Amino acid sequence: MTLTLPSVTHNQVCIFFMIVVSPLVLYISGLHVWSHVRKYHNPVIQRYCIRITLVVPVYLVVAILSLFIPQNGLWVLDMVKAGYEAFALYSFMALMLAFVGGPASLVDLWESEGRYLTGDWMTGTCLHGTIKLDGLFLRRCVQGVIQFVIVRLLIVIIVPILIANDVFIEGKMRFDRGWIYVMLIHNVSLWICLYSLWLFFLSTRHYLRPFSPVLKFGVIKGIIFISFWQLIVLQILIASEVVLTPPGFTRREIMEGWNSFLLIIECLPLAILNFVAFGPKTGQYDQEWGSWRMLVEHGDAKHANHRHAMRQEEGGDSYAPKPAAAFQHAVDAGDVFRHALSTFSNYYGKHRYLALELSQRDAASTSPETPLPTSYNSNKNAMPLASP
């Protein structure tokens, strides 16, 4: 039994669903982002939630544009989507670190409780045996995530150069062309990134239980894997001739078109799940868990759990940044580069791995436009760094 797939852009049913679903996705994602920026009182937490939220509209826009641009230009959209995927994966790791109070607090908990991660074939960790949870383990996990950001950035730079020299033909598995090597490097880097996230999740899930880590981890992995695996399935179906292409269209045009259409439809449940997993309650303060440590690092933790009452007494959100400033702070990728430099630095690696706290504090103290609390600048009792 065979099935002939029509062209998505020439099918009225497909066009109808795209017209209906796309505005809904943009509305839900926009409402999600607005719910954070209008009450941007916990920027260290909320900036990562906003970044992860924006994955869905980025996917949607890329999928829509891919239906109407020439096939030889699709690599540009692929680079944009893959680059933001890397940015979102980093943001997810940083969010989980912030939940548990930052790297230094997490290492303190591990060492005080004598924690170990035991290899288990059921969790896919049987290869490495038993690992002691310490600063070195955490550093390796974060490096595993950040290396994917670096690799994606290098690929974005290298691919146009390969195309200009006529040595990059997308989809052609030829050893004298660059596509096969770029895909190999990309997939190995992505595997390292996701495995590092998995190890981090397994080692912190008992601390992250109040923050519904399974839901958040499932959403972020689902977003990344859906487009990849459904494209593989479409390729297999078309190659095996279970699914046929209509006359006048190539296999690749039909495959890419249906992959984009399915991704547009899938963006609706993904946007809803994103709202549930990373909603406004994610940014609420909690003295016992993650945001408390970050507030201490910024010197603004004295009345963390009484801010709602203070706001009502003061008659408004006078201390909160404007939504435009909050959004600008959330999408500013400067912290990724600072974190990458500090993570791969031997200096910070020797001193209890304070990379994330340092990058956040540096941003708060050096940027006059950041909407983070500034009282840390005058806090003389802040935790000093040890000398090398």
mmCIF file of C-alpha atoms in Angstrom:
data_model
loop_
_atom_site.group_PDB
_atom_site.id
_atom_site.type_symbol
_atom_site.label_atom_id
_atom_site.label_comp_id
_atom_site.label_asym_id
_atom_site.label_seq_id
_atom_site.Cartn_x
_atom_site.Cartn_y
_atom_site.Cartn_z
ATOM 1 C CA MET A 1 0.000 0.000 0.000
ATOM 2 C CA THR A 2 1.402 3.383 -1.019
ATOM 3 C CA LEU A 3 0.382 6.966 -0.305
ATOM 4 C CA THR A 4 1.062 10.005 -2.473
ATOM 5 C CA LEU A 5 1.866 13.116 -0.449
ATOM 6 C CA PRO A 6 0.678 16.382 -2.020
ATOM 7 C CA SER A 7 2.738 19.538 -2.004
ATOM 8 C CA VAL A 8 2.053 21.430 1.225
ATOM 9 C CA THR A 9 1.956 24.842 -0.462
ATOM 10 C CA HIS A 10 -0.552 23.558 -3.076
ATOM 11 C CA ASN A 11 -2.915 21.823 -0.663
ATOM 12 C CA GLN A 12 -5.824 23.859 0.745
ATOM 13 C CA VAL A 13 -6.188 21.755 3.901
ATOM 14 C CA CYS A 14 -2.510 22.235 4.810
ATOM 15 C CA ILE A 15 -2.717 25.964 4.113
ATOM 16 C CA PHE A 16 -5.837 26.246 6.305
ATOM 17 C CA PHE A 17 -4.171 24.551 9.263
ATOM 18 C CA MET A 18 -1.059 26.721 8.914
ATOM 19 C CA ILE A 19 -3.177 29.895 8.844
ATOM 20 C CA VAL A 20 -5.061 28.807 11.969
ATOM 21 C CA VAL A 21 -2.184 27.375 14.018
ATOM 22 C CA SER A 22 0.525 29.978 13.381
ATOM 23 C CA PRO A 23 -1.268 32.965 15.017
ATOM 24 C CA LEU A 24 -2.238 30.792 17.991
ATOM 25 C CA VAL A 25 1.393 29.756 18.537
ATOM 26 C CA LEU A 26 2.608 33.350 18.307
ATOM 27 C CA TYR A 27 -0.136 34.523 20.690
ATOM 28 C CA ILE A 28 0.610 31.853 23.321
ATOM 29 C CA SER A 29 4.370 32.411 23.102
ATOM 30 C CA GLY A 30 3.945 36.193 23.168
ATOM 31 C CA LEU A 31 1.672 35.965 26.198
ATOM 32 C CA HIS A 32 4.211 33.681 27.862
ATOM 33 C CA VAL A 33 7.068 36.125 27.308
ATOM 34 C CA TRP A 34 4.912 39.073 28.409
ATOM 35 C CA SER A 35 4.012 37.298 31.654
ATOM 36 C CA HIS A 36 7.708 37.293 32.501
ATOM 37 C CA VAL A 37 8.852 40.715 31.294
ATOM 38 C CA ARG A 38 6.001 42.648 32.907
ATOM 39 C CA LYS A 39 7.030 41.285 36.327
ATOM 40 C CA TYR A 40 10.753 40.861 35.845
ATOM 41 C CA HIS A 41 11.630 40.591 39.530
ATOM 42 C CA ASN A 42 13.855 37.508 39.361
ATOM 43 C CA PRO A 43 15.999 38.179 36.274
ATOM 44 C CA VAL A 44 18.517 35.391 36.823
ATOM 45 C CA ILE A 45 15.728 32.806 36.627
ATOM 46 C CA GLN A 46 13.339 34.532 34.232
ATOM 47 C CA ARG A 47 15.889 35.353 31.543
ATOM 48 C CA TYR A 48 16.445 31.645 30.934
ATOM 49 C CA CYS A 49 12.701 30.940 30.886
ATOM 50 C CA ILE A 50 12.227 33.605 28.205
ATOM 51 C CA ARG A 51 15.048 32.205 26.094
ATOM 52 C CA ILE A 52 13.593 28.703 26.219
ATOM 53 C CA THR A 53 10.123 30.072 25.441
ATOM 54 C CA LEU A 54 11.409 31.729 22.273
ATOM 55 C CA VAL A 55 12.502 28.367 20.838
ATOM 56 C CA VAL A 56 8.944 27.644 19.686
ATOM 57 C CA PRO A 57 8.349 30.885 17.734
ATOM 58 C CA VAL A 58 11.843 30.558 16.230
ATOM 59 C CA TYR A 59 10.931 27.074 15.006
ATOM 60 C CA LEU A 60 7.612 28.363 13.686
ATOM 61 C CA VAL A 61 9.114 31.262 11.718
ATOM 62 C CA VAL A 62 11.877 29.074 10.295
ATOM 63 C CA ALA A 63 9.351 26.410 9.235
ATOM 64 C CA ILE A 64 7.111 28.974 7.509
ATOM 65 C CA LEU A 65 9.991 30.657 5.689
ATOM 66 C CA SER A 66 11.388 27.294 4.563
ATOM 67 C CA LEU A 67 8.194 26.714 2.533
ATOM 68 C CA PHE A 68 8.758 29.764 0.364
ATOM 69 C CA ILE A 69 12.502 30.133 -0.182
ATOM 70 C CA PRO A 70 14.599 28.222 -2.744
ATOM 71 C CA GLN A 71 16.012 24.851 -1.760
ATOM 72 C CA ASN A 72 19.596 26.073 -2.054
ATOM 73 C CA GLY A 73 18.911 28.697 0.621
ATOM 74 C CA LEU A 74 17.526 26.372 3.285
ATOM 75 C CA TRP A 75 20.932 26.009 4.912
ATOM 76 C CA VAL A 76 20.638 29.590 6.196
ATOM 77 C CA LEU A 77 17.439 28.761 8.090
ATOM 78 C CA ASP A 78 18.961 25.520 9.346
ATOM 79 C CA MET A 79 21.896 27.455 10.759
ATOM 80 C CA VAL A 80 19.567 29.919 12.511
ATOM 81 C CA LYS A 81 17.445 27.142 14.022
ATOM 82 C CA ALA A 82 20.419 25.042 15.107
ATOM 83 C CA GLY A 83 22.165 28.081 16.566
ATOM 84 C CA TYR A 84 19.164 28.950 18.706
ATOM 85 C CA GLU A 85 18.842 25.319 19.761
ATOM 86 C CA ALA A 86 22.353 25.532 21.189
ATOM 87 C CA PHE A 87 21.471 28.808 22.923
ATOM 88 C CA ALA A 88 18.349 27.221 24.451
ATOM 89 C CA LEU A 89 20.221 24.129 25.657
ATOM 90 C CA TYR A 90 22.773 26.324 27.406
ATOM 91 C CA SER A 91 19.943 28.375 28.961
ATOM 92 C CA PHE A 92 18.305 25.191 30.244
ATOM 93 C CA MET A 93 21.520 24.087 31.943
ATOM 94 C CA ALA A 94 22.004 27.560 33.450
ATOM 95 C CA LEU A 95 18.390 27.580 34.678
ATOM 96 C CA MET A 96 18.824 24.243 36.443
ATOM 97 C CA LEU A 97 22.041 25.516 38.041
ATOM 98 C CA ALA A 98 20.233 28.623 39.249
ATOM 99 C CA PHE A 99 17.453 26.500 40.733
ATOM 100 C CA VAL A 100 19.906 24.618 42.941
ATOM 101 C CA GLY A 101 21.593 27.829 44.042
ATOM 102 C CA GLY A 102 24.470 28.065 41.590
ATOM 103 C CA PRO A 103 27.536 25.876 41.004
ATOM 104 C CA ALA A 104 29.234 26.553 44.329
ATOM 105 C CA SER A 105 26.132 25.685 46.354
ATOM 106 C CA LEU A 106 25.578 22.532 44.310
ATOM 107 C CA VAL A 107 29.154 21.348 44.864
ATOM 108 C CA ASP A 108 28.777 22.081 48.593
ATOM 109 C CA LEU A 109 25.658 19.905 48.718
ATOM 110 C CA TRP A 110 27.324 17.072 46.828
ATOM 111 C CA GLU A 111 30.432 17.066 49.009
ATOM 112 C CA SER A 112 28.592 17.451 52.309
ATOM 113 C CA GLU A 113 26.341 14.488 51.440
ATOM 114 C CA GLY A 114 29.072 12.390 49.810
ATOM 115 C CA ARG A 115 27.116 11.948 46.581
ATOM 116 C CA TYR A 116 28.085 9.523 43.804
ATOM 117 C CA LEU A 117 26.501 8.796 40.421
ATOM 118 C CA THR A 118 26.361 5.063 39.809
ATOM 119 C CA GLY A 119 26.424 3.775 36.252
ATOM 120 C CA ASP A 120 23.258 1.954 35.228
ATOM 121 C CA TRP A 121 22.280 0.415 31.911
ATOM 122 C CA MET A 122 18.650 1.484 32.424
ATOM 123 C CA THR A 123 19.668 5.168 32.398
ATOM 124 C CA GLY A 124 22.314 4.726 29.708
ATOM 125 C CA THR A 125 25.174 5.525 32.076
ATOM 126 C CA CYS A 126 26.755 2.091 32.426
ATOM 127 C CA LEU A 127 29.859 3.018 30.403
ATOM 128 C CA HIS A 128 31.424 5.377 32.918
ATOM 129 C CA GLY A 129 30.909 3.368 36.126
ATOM 130 C CA THR A 130 30.641 5.189 39.445
ATOM 131 C CA ILE A 131 31.494 8.904 39.420
ATOM 132 C CA LYS A 132 32.104 11.120 42.440
ATOM 133 C CA LEU A 133 29.943 14.248 42.250
ATOM 134 C CA ASP A 134 32.254 17.210 42.749
ATOM 135 C CA GLY A 135 33.370 20.416 41.105
ATOM 136 C CA LEU A 136 35.249 18.608 38.345
ATOM 137 C CA PHE A 137 32.169 16.563 37.393
ATOM 138 C CA LEU A 138 30.027 19.719 37.264
ATOM 139 C CA ARG A 139 32.617 21.539 35.209
ATOM 140 C CA ARG A 140 32.736 18.699 32.676
ATOM 141 C CA CYS A 141 28.928 18.687 32.396
ATOM 142 C CA VAL A 142 28.787 22.414 31.716
ATOM 143 C CA GLN A 143 31.685 22.187 29.281
ATOM 144 C CA GLY A 144 29.793 19.447 27.457
ATOM 145 C CA VAL A 145 26.875 21.839 26.941
ATOM 146 C CA ILE A 146 28.890 24.943 26.102
ATOM 147 C CA GLN A 147 31.044 23.122 23.540
ATOM 148 C CA PHE A 148 27.876 22.667 21.443
ATOM 149 C CA VAL A 149 27.329 26.439 21.467
ATOM 150 C CA ILE A 150 30.918 26.929 20.301
ATOM 151 C CA VAL A 151 30.641 24.238 17.605
ATOM 152 C CA ARG A 152 27.389 25.746 16.305
ATOM 153 C CA LEU A 153 29.013 29.174 16.114
ATOM 154 C CA LEU A 154 31.965 27.751 14.177
ATOM 155 C CA ILE A 155 29.660 25.899 11.775
ATOM 156 C CA VAL A 156 27.717 29.102 11.073
ATOM 157 C CA ILE A 157 31.023 30.750 10.149
ATOM 158 C CA ILE A 158 32.507 27.846 8.168
ATOM 159 C CA VAL A 159 29.502 26.756 6.065
ATOM 160 C CA PRO A 160 29.263 30.002 4.025
ATOM 161 C CA ILE A 161 33.002 29.737 3.321
ATOM 162 C CA LEU A 162 32.584 26.149 2.099
ATOM 163 C CA ILE A 163 29.645 27.175 -0.085
ATOM 164 C CA ALA A 164 31.614 30.060 -1.573
ATOM 165 C CA ASN A 165 34.365 27.595 -2.522
ATOM 166 C CA ASP A 166 31.844 25.108 -3.973
ATOM 167 C CA VAL A 167 32.769 22.325 -1.532
ATOM 168 C CA PHE A 168 29.473 22.171 0.391
ATOM 169 C CA ILE A 169 26.487 20.423 -1.197
ATOM 170 C CA GLU A 170 23.698 19.784 1.310
ATOM 171 C CA GLY A 171 22.537 16.180 1.415
ATOM 172 C CA LYS A 172 25.423 14.838 -0.699
ATOM 173 C CA MET A 173 27.422 12.190 1.174
ATOM 174 C CA ARG A 174 30.681 12.672 -0.694
ATOM 175 C CA PHE A 175 34.026 12.549 1.064
ATOM 176 C CA ASP A 176 35.377 15.319 -1.159
ATOM 177 C CA ARG A 177 32.631 17.692 0.036
ATOM 178 C CA GLY A 178 32.180 19.332 3.407
ATOM 179 C CA TRP A 179 28.555 18.461 4.193
ATOM 180 C CA ILE A 180 29.241 14.972 5.552
ATOM 181 C CA TYR A 181 31.989 16.258 7.868
ATOM 182 C CA VAL A 182 29.889 19.176 9.098
ATOM 183 C CA MET A 183 26.986 16.827 9.901
ATOM 184 C CA LEU A 184 29.309 14.356 11.640
ATOM 185 C CA ILE A 185 30.840 17.046 13.833
ATOM 186 C CA HIS A 186 27.433 18.572 14.549
ATOM 187 C CA ASN A 187 25.810 15.287 15.567
ATOM 188 C CA VAL A 188 28.731 14.201 17.767
ATOM 189 C CA SER A 189 28.718 17.607 19.464
ATOM 190 C CA LEU A 190 24.933 17.450 19.957
ATOM 191 C CA TRP A 191 25.209 13.953 21.438
ATOM 192 C CA ILE A 192 27.869 15.144 23.917
ATOM 193 C CA CYS A 193 25.668 18.111 24.842
ATOM 194 C CA LEU A 194 22.538 16.046 25.450
ATOM 195 C CA TYR A 195 24.456 13.352 27.346
ATOM 196 C CA SER A 196 26.001 16.028 29.573
ATOM 197 C CA LEU A 197 22.530 17.407 30.270
ATOM 198 C CA TRP A 198 21.325 13.906 31.076
ATOM 199 C CA LEU A 199 24.159 13.301 33.548
ATOM 200 C CA PHE A 200 23.492 16.668 35.169
ATOM 201 C CA PHE A 201 19.783 15.847 35.448
ATOM 202 C CA LEU A 202 20.474 12.460 37.050
ATOM 203 C CA SER A 203 22.882 14.001 39.562
ATOM 204 C CA THR A 204 20.553 16.848 40.639
ATOM 205 C CA ARG A 205 17.023 15.475 40.252
ATOM 206 C CA HIS A 206 16.559 15.020 44.017
ATOM 207 C CA TYR A 207 17.412 18.720 44.546
ATOM 208 C CA LEU A 208 15.302 19.848 41.586
ATOM 209 C CA ARG A 209 12.174 17.914 42.583
ATOM 210 C CA PRO A 210 10.243 21.048 43.732
ATOM 211 C CA PHE A 211 10.776 22.573 40.267
ATOM 212 C CA SER A 212 9.258 19.685 38.225
ATOM 213 C CA PRO A 213 12.542 18.823 36.473
ATOM 214 C CA VAL A 214 11.120 15.837 34.574
ATOM 215 C CA LEU A 215 8.545 18.025 32.824
ATOM 216 C CA LYS A 216 11.104 20.715 31.997
ATOM 217 C CA PHE A 217 13.708 18.215 30.809
ATOM 218 C CA GLY A 218 11.100 16.382 28.727
ATOM 219 C CA VAL A 219 9.891 19.601 27.082
ATOM 220 C CA ILE A 220 13.356 20.847 26.119
ATOM 221 C CA LYS A 221 14.436 17.446 24.775
ATOM 222 C CA GLY A 222 11.117 17.008 22.971
ATOM 223 C CA ILE A 223 11.507 20.352 21.224
ATOM 224 C CA ILE A 224 14.992 19.463 20.020
ATOM 225 C CA PHE A 225 14.238 15.880 18.952
ATOM 226 C CA ILE A 226 10.889 16.279 17.194
ATOM 227 C CA SER A 227 12.139 18.033 14.067
ATOM 228 C CA PHE A 228 15.197 15.780 13.827
ATOM 229 C CA TRP A 229 13.445 12.424 14.109
ATOM 230 C CA GLN A 230 10.417 13.260 12.014
ATOM 231 C CA LEU A 231 12.726 14.295 9.166
ATOM 232 C CA ILE A 232 14.493 10.921 9.463
ATOM 233 C CA VAL A 233 11.133 9.095 9.357
ATOM 234 C CA LEU A 234 10.044 11.059 6.278
ATOM 235 C CA GLN A 235 13.327 10.267 4.536
ATOM 236 C CA ILE A 236 12.886 6.539 5.242
ATOM 237 C CA LEU A 237 9.260 6.509 4.072
ATOM 238 C CA ILE A 238 10.038 8.308 0.828
ATOM 239 C CA ALA A 239 13.196 6.288 0.138
ATOM 240 C CA SER A 240 11.318 2.994 0.696
ATOM 241 C CA GLU A 241 8.563 4.190 -1.695
ATOM 242 C CA VAL A 242 5.890 3.672 0.952
ATOM 243 C CA VAL A 243 5.157 7.348 0.366
ATOM 244 C CA LEU A 244 5.240 8.609 -3.226
ATOM 245 C CA THR A 245 5.816 12.126 -4.543
ATOM 246 C CA PRO A 246 3.409 13.800 -6.998
ATOM 247 C CA PRO A 247 4.547 14.613 -10.566
ATOM 248 C CA GLY A 248 6.461 17.849 -10.964
ATOM 249 C CA PHE A 249 8.044 17.785 -7.497
ATOM 250 C CA THR A 250 11.274 16.261 -6.249
ATOM 251 C CA ARG A 251 11.501 13.981 -3.226
ATOM 252 C CA ARG A 252 13.420 16.597 -1.308
ATOM 253 C CA GLU A 253 10.807 19.315 -1.950
ATOM 254 C CA ILE A 254 7.995 17.092 -0.666
ATOM 255 C CA MET A 255 10.058 15.878 2.298
ATOM 256 C CA GLU A 256 11.135 19.374 3.367
ATOM 257 C CA GLY A 257 7.631 20.753 2.857
ATOM 258 C CA TRP A 258 5.931 18.129 5.012
ATOM 259 C CA ASN A 259 8.634 18.355 7.655
ATOM 260 C CA SER A 260 7.997 22.105 7.905
ATOM 261 C CA PHE A 261 4.213 21.631 7.928
ATOM 262 C CA LEU A 262 4.341 19.033 10.712
ATOM 263 C CA LEU A 263 6.673 21.258 12.706
ATOM 264 C CA ILE A 264 4.234 24.181 12.401
ATOM 265 C CA ILE A 265 1.391 22.001 13.725
ATOM 266 C CA GLU A 266 3.572 20.615 16.539
ATOM 267 C CA CYS A 267 4.487 24.124 17.663
ATOM 268 C CA LEU A 268 1.000 24.549 19.164
ATOM 269 C CA PRO A 269 1.238 21.787 21.810
ATOM 270 C CA LEU A 270 4.897 22.691 22.354
ATOM 271 C CA ALA A 271 3.958 26.307 23.084
ATOM 272 C CA ILE A 272 1.327 25.143 25.593
ATOM 273 C CA LEU A 273 3.752 22.748 27.299
ATOM 274 C CA ASN A 274 6.353 25.512 27.416
ATOM 275 C CA PHE A 275 3.860 27.776 29.156
ATOM 276 C CA VAL A 276 3.146 25.076 31.741
ATOM 277 C CA ALA A 277 6.775 24.067 32.321
ATOM 278 C CA PHE A 278 8.388 27.530 32.291
ATOM 279 C CA GLY A 279 5.473 29.746 33.301
ATOM 280 C CA PRO A 280 5.516 32.849 35.529
ATOM 281 C CA LYS A 281 5.585 30.763 38.739
ATOM 282 C CA THR A 282 9.035 29.507 37.735
ATOM 283 C CA GLY A 283 10.445 32.938 38.556
ATOM 284 C CA GLN A 284 8.996 33.201 42.047
ATOM 285 C CA TYR A 285 11.408 33.606 44.941
ATOM 286 C CA ASP A 286 12.056 30.798 47.362
ATOM 287 C CA GLN A 287 14.436 31.141 50.296
ATOM 288 C CA GLU A 288 14.972 27.409 50.606
ATOM 289 C CA TRP A 289 15.836 26.702 46.970
ATOM 290 C CA GLY A 290 17.612 28.096 43.946
ATOM 291 C CA SER A 291 16.775 31.754 43.578
ATOM 292 C CA TRP A 292 17.740 32.425 47.191
ATOM 293 C CA ARG A 293 21.445 31.850 46.533
ATOM 294 C CA MET A 294 21.386 34.014 43.442
ATOM 295 C CA LEU A 295 19.683 36.798 45.374
ATOM 296 C CA VAL A 296 22.431 36.581 47.968
ATOM 297 C CA GLU A 297 25.021 36.823 45.213
ATOM 298 C CA HIS A 298 23.355 40.011 44.009
ATOM 299 C CA GLY A 299 22.996 41.415 47.520
ATOM 300 C CA ASP A 300 19.201 41.711 47.362
ATOM 301 C CA ALA A 301 17.923 38.820 49.463
ATOM 302 C CA LYS A 302 16.898 40.422 52.756
ATOM 303 C CA HIS A 303 13.191 40.612 51.979
ATOM 304 C CA ALA A 304 13.025 38.262 49.001
ATOM 305 C CA ASN A 305 9.777 36.569 49.985
ATOM 306 C CA HIS A 306 8.028 39.804 50.919
ATOM 307 C CA ARG A 307 8.385 41.605 47.638
ATOM 308 C CA HIS A 308 4.772 41.149 46.620
ATOM 309 C CA ALA A 309 3.606 42.813 49.838
ATOM 310 C CA MET A 310 6.189 45.576 49.446
ATOM 311 C CA ARG A 311 5.032 46.194 45.904
ATOM 312 C CA GLN A 312 1.421 46.591 47.026
ATOM 313 C CA GLU A 313 2.435 48.956 49.831
ATOM 314 C CA GLU A 314 4.476 51.065 47.448
ATOM 315 C CA GLY A 315 1.564 51.229 45.052
ATOM 316 C CA GLY A 316 3.053 49.582 41.979
ATOM 317 C CA ASP A 317 6.065 48.057 40.249
ATOM 318 C CA SER A 318 8.256 51.144 40.491
ATOM 319 C CA TYR A 319 11.417 49.127 41.108
ATOM 320 C CA ALA A 320 10.808 46.701 38.229
ATOM 321 C CA PRO A 321 12.479 47.296 34.845
ATOM 322 C CA LYS A 322 10.369 48.248 31.880
ATOM 323 C CA PRO A 323 9.280 45.303 29.698
ATOM 324 C CA ALA A 324 11.517 46.417 26.803
ATOM 325 C CA ALA A 325 14.580 46.573 29.076
ATOM 326 C CA ALA A 326 13.688 43.217 30.614
ATOM 327 C CA PHE A 327 13.374 41.580 27.198
ATOM 328 C CA GLN A 328 16.661 43.114 26.060
ATOM 329 C CA HIS A 329 18.377 41.715 29.132
ATOM 330 C CA ALA A 330 16.840 38.273 28.602
ATOM 331 C CA VAL A 331 18.011 37.871 25.000
ATOM 332 C CA ASP A 332 21.463 39.373 25.561
ATOM 333 C CA ALA A 333 23.850 36.480 24.923
ATOM 334 C CA GLY A 334 26.831 38.107 26.624
ATOM 335 C CA ASP A 335 26.539 35.781 29.621
ATOM 336 C CA VAL A 336 27.088 32.774 27.339
ATOM 337 C CA PHE A 337 30.491 34.063 26.252
ATOM 338 C CA ARG A 338 31.489 35.060 29.791
ATOM 339 C CA HIS A 339 30.423 31.663 31.073
ATOM 340 C CA ALA A 340 32.319 29.893 28.288
ATOM 341 C CA LEU A 341 35.508 31.814 29.052
ATOM 342 C CA SER A 342 35.258 31.197 32.787
ATOM 343 C CA THR A 343 34.274 27.525 32.376
ATOM 344 C CA PHE A 344 37.291 26.680 30.222
ATOM 345 C CA SER A 345 39.639 28.790 32.353
ATOM 346 C CA ASN A 346 42.038 26.920 34.638
ATOM 347 C CA TYR A 347 41.814 29.737 37.185
ATOM 348 C CA TYR A 348 38.109 29.370 37.846
ATOM 349 C CA GLY A 349 38.319 25.605 37.546
ATOM 350 C CA LYS A 350 40.598 25.469 40.592
ATOM 351 C CA HIS A 351 38.323 27.486 42.846
ATOM 352 C CA ARG A 352 35.106 25.619 43.459
ATOM 353 C CA TYR A 353 33.733 26.425 40.027
ATOM 354 C CA LEU A 354 32.136 29.837 40.514
ATOM 355 C CA ALA A 355 31.849 30.457 36.786
ATOM 356 C CA LEU A 356 28.119 31.092 36.610
ATOM 357 C CA GLU A 357 27.959 33.299 39.696
ATOM 358 C CA LEU A 358 30.961 35.260 38.469
ATOM 359 C CA SER A 359 29.499 35.844 35.036
ATOM 360 C CA GLN A 360 26.198 36.987 36.553
ATOM 361 C CA ARG A 361 27.877 39.277 39.076
ATOM 362 C CA ASP A 362 30.185 40.749 36.464
ATOM 363 C CA ALA A 363 27.214 41.509 34.257
ATOM 364 C CA ALA A 364 25.336 43.152 37.132
ATOM 365 C CA SER A 365 28.269 45.271 38.245
ATOM 366 C CA THR A 366 29.679 46.364 34.874
ATOM 367 C CA SER A 367 26.603 46.945 32.698
ATOM 368 C CA PRO A 368 24.675 50.126 33.603
ATOM 369 C CA GLU A 369 21.708 49.047 31.464
ATOM 370 C CA THR A 370 21.093 45.617 32.976
ATOM 371 C CA PRO A 371 17.921 45.451 35.077
ATOM 372 C CA LEU A 372 19.597 43.318 37.743
ATOM 373 C CA PRO A 373 19.828 44.612 41.329
ATOM 374 C CA THR A 374 22.881 46.809 41.795
ATOM 375 C CA SER A 375 23.268 46.697 45.559
ATOM 376 C CA TYR A 376 25.970 44.065 45.148
ATOM 377 C CA ASN A 377 28.347 46.781 43.946
ATOM 378 C CA SER A 378 28.457 48.201 47.458
ATOM 379 C CA ASN A 379 28.356 44.863 49.246
ATOM 380 C CA LYS A 380 31.705 44.546 50.965
ATOM 381 C CA ASN A 381 30.863 41.176 52.493
ATOM 382 C CA ALA A 382 30.498 39.351 49.176
ATOM 383 C CA MET A 383 32.259 36.019 48.803
ATOM 384 C CA PRO A 384 35.866 36.699 47.729
ATOM 385 C CA LEU A 385 37.768 34.638 45.217
ATOM 386 C CA ALA A 386 40.695 32.603 46.355
ATOM 387 C CA SER A 387 44.048 33.545 44.940
ATOM 388 C CA PRO A 388 45.728 31.119 42.575
#
